[in-house]
CSV table of C-alpha atoms in Angstrom, one decimal:
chain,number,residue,atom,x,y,z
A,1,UNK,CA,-6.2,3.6,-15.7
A,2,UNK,CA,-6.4,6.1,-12.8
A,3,UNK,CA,-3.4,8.5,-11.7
A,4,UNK,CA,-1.8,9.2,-8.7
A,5,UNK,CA,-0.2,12.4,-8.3
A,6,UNK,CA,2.6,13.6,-5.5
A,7,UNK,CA,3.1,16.9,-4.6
A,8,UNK,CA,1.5,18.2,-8.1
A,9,UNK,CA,4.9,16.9,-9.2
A,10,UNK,CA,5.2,13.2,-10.0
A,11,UNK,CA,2.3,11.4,-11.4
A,12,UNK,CA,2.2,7.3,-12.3
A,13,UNK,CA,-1.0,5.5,-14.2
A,14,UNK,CA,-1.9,2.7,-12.0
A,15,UNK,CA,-5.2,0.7,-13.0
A,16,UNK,CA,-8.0,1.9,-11.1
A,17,UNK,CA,-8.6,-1.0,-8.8
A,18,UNK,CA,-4.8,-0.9,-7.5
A,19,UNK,CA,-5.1,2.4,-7.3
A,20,UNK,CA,-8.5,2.3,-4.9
A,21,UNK,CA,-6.5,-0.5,-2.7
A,22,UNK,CA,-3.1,1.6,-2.6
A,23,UNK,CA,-5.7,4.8,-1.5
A,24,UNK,CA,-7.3,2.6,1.2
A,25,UNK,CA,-3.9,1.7,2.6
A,26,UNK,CA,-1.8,5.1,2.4
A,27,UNK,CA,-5.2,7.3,3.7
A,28,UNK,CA,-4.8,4.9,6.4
A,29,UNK,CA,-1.3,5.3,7.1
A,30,UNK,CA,-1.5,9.7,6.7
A,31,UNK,CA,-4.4,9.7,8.8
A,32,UNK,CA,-2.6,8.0,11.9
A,33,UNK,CA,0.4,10.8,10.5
A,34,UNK,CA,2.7,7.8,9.9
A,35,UNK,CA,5.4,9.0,7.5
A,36,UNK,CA,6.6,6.6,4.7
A,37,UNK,CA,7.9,5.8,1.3
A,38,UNK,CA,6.2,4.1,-1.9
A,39,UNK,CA,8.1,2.8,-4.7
A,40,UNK,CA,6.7,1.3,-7.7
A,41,UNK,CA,8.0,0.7,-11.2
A,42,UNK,CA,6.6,2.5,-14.3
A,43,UNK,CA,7.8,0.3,-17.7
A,44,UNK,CA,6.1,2.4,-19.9
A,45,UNK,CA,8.1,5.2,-19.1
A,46,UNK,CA,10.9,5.9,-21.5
A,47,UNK,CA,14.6,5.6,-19.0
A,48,UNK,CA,12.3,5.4,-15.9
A,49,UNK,CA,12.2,1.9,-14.5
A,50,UNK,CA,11.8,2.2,-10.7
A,51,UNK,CA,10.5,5.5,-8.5
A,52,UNK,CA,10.7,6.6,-5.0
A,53,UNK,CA,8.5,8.9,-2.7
A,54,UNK,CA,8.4,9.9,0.7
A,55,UNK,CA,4.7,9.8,1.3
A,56,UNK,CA,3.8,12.5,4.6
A,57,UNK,CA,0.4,13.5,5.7
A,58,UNK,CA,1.5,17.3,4.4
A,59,UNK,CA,2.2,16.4,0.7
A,60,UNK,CA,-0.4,16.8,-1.2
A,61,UNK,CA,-1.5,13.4,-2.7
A,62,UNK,CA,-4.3,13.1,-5.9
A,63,UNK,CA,-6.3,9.7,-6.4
A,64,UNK,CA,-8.1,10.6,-9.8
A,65,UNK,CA,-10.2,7.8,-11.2
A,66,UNK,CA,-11.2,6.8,-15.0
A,67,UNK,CA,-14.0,4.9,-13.7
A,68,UNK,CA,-16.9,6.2,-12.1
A,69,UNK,CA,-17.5,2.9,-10.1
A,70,UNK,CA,-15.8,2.0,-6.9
A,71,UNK,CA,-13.6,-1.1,-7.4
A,72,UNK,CA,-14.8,-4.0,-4.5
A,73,UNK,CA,-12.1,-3.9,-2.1
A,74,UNK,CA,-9.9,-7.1,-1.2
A,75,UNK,CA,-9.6,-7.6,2.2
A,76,UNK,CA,-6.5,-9.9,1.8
A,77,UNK,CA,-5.1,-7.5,-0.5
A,78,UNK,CA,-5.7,-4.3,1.5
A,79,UNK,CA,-3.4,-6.5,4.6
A,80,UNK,CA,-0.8,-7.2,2.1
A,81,UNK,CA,-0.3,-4.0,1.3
A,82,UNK,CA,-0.9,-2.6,4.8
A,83,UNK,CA,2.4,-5.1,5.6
A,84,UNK,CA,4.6,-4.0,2.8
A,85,UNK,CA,3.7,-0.3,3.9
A,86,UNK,CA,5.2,-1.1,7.4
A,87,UNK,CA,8.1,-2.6,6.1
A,88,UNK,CA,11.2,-1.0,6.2
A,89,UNK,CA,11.2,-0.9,2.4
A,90,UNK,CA,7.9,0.8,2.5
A,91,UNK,CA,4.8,0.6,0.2
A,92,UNK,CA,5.4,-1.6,-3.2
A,93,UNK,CA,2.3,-3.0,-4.8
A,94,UNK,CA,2.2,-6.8,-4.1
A,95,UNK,CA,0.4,-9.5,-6.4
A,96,UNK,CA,-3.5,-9.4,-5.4
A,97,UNK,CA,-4.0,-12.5,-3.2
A,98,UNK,CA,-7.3,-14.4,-3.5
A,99,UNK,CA,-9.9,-13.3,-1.2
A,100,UNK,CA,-13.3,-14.6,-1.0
A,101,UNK,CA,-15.1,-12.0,1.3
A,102,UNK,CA,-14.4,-8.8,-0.7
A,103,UNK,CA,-15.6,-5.7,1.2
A,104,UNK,CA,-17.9,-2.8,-0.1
């Protein structure tokens, strides 16, 4: 399990290869400076079922890995993500789709 941090504020536990898909899309989004927001749900947290961010290239945003090895990326997963990111609900994580060219 890897964590993402926001603003040195709010941090979630996402498993590691979400986590490397979710940092593919949302680098992608902050380097064009596209402004958005990310919701995901956290069970294991006690009250907390659902949060909300506003995601902008000048928050400061923390992918921090358990793993030392890089995940193999989904392609299909990366655009299904990439879509829900330019939704007008913004970035969820969505079911990994199958893909049978994964990319380095």
């Amino acid at each position: 399990m890897g964590t993402l941090t926001y603003d040195s504020k709010v941090a979630v536990s996402i498993d590691d290869r979400v986590l490397a898909h979710l940092q593919v899309v949302i680098w992608g989004k902050l380097r064009r400076g596209e402004q958005f927001p990310f919701t995901w749900t956290d069970p294991m947290r006690s009250g907390m079922g659902r949060t909300s961010v506003w995601l902008s290239p000048h928050v400061p945003l923390t992918f921090e890995y358990f793993g030392s090895r890089q995940p193999r990326l989904n392609t299909a997963w990366v655009e299904a993500l990439t879509k829900s990111a330019n939704s007008p609900a913004g970035l969820s994580i969505v079911p990994e789709p199958d893909d049978p060219s994964p990319v380095k």
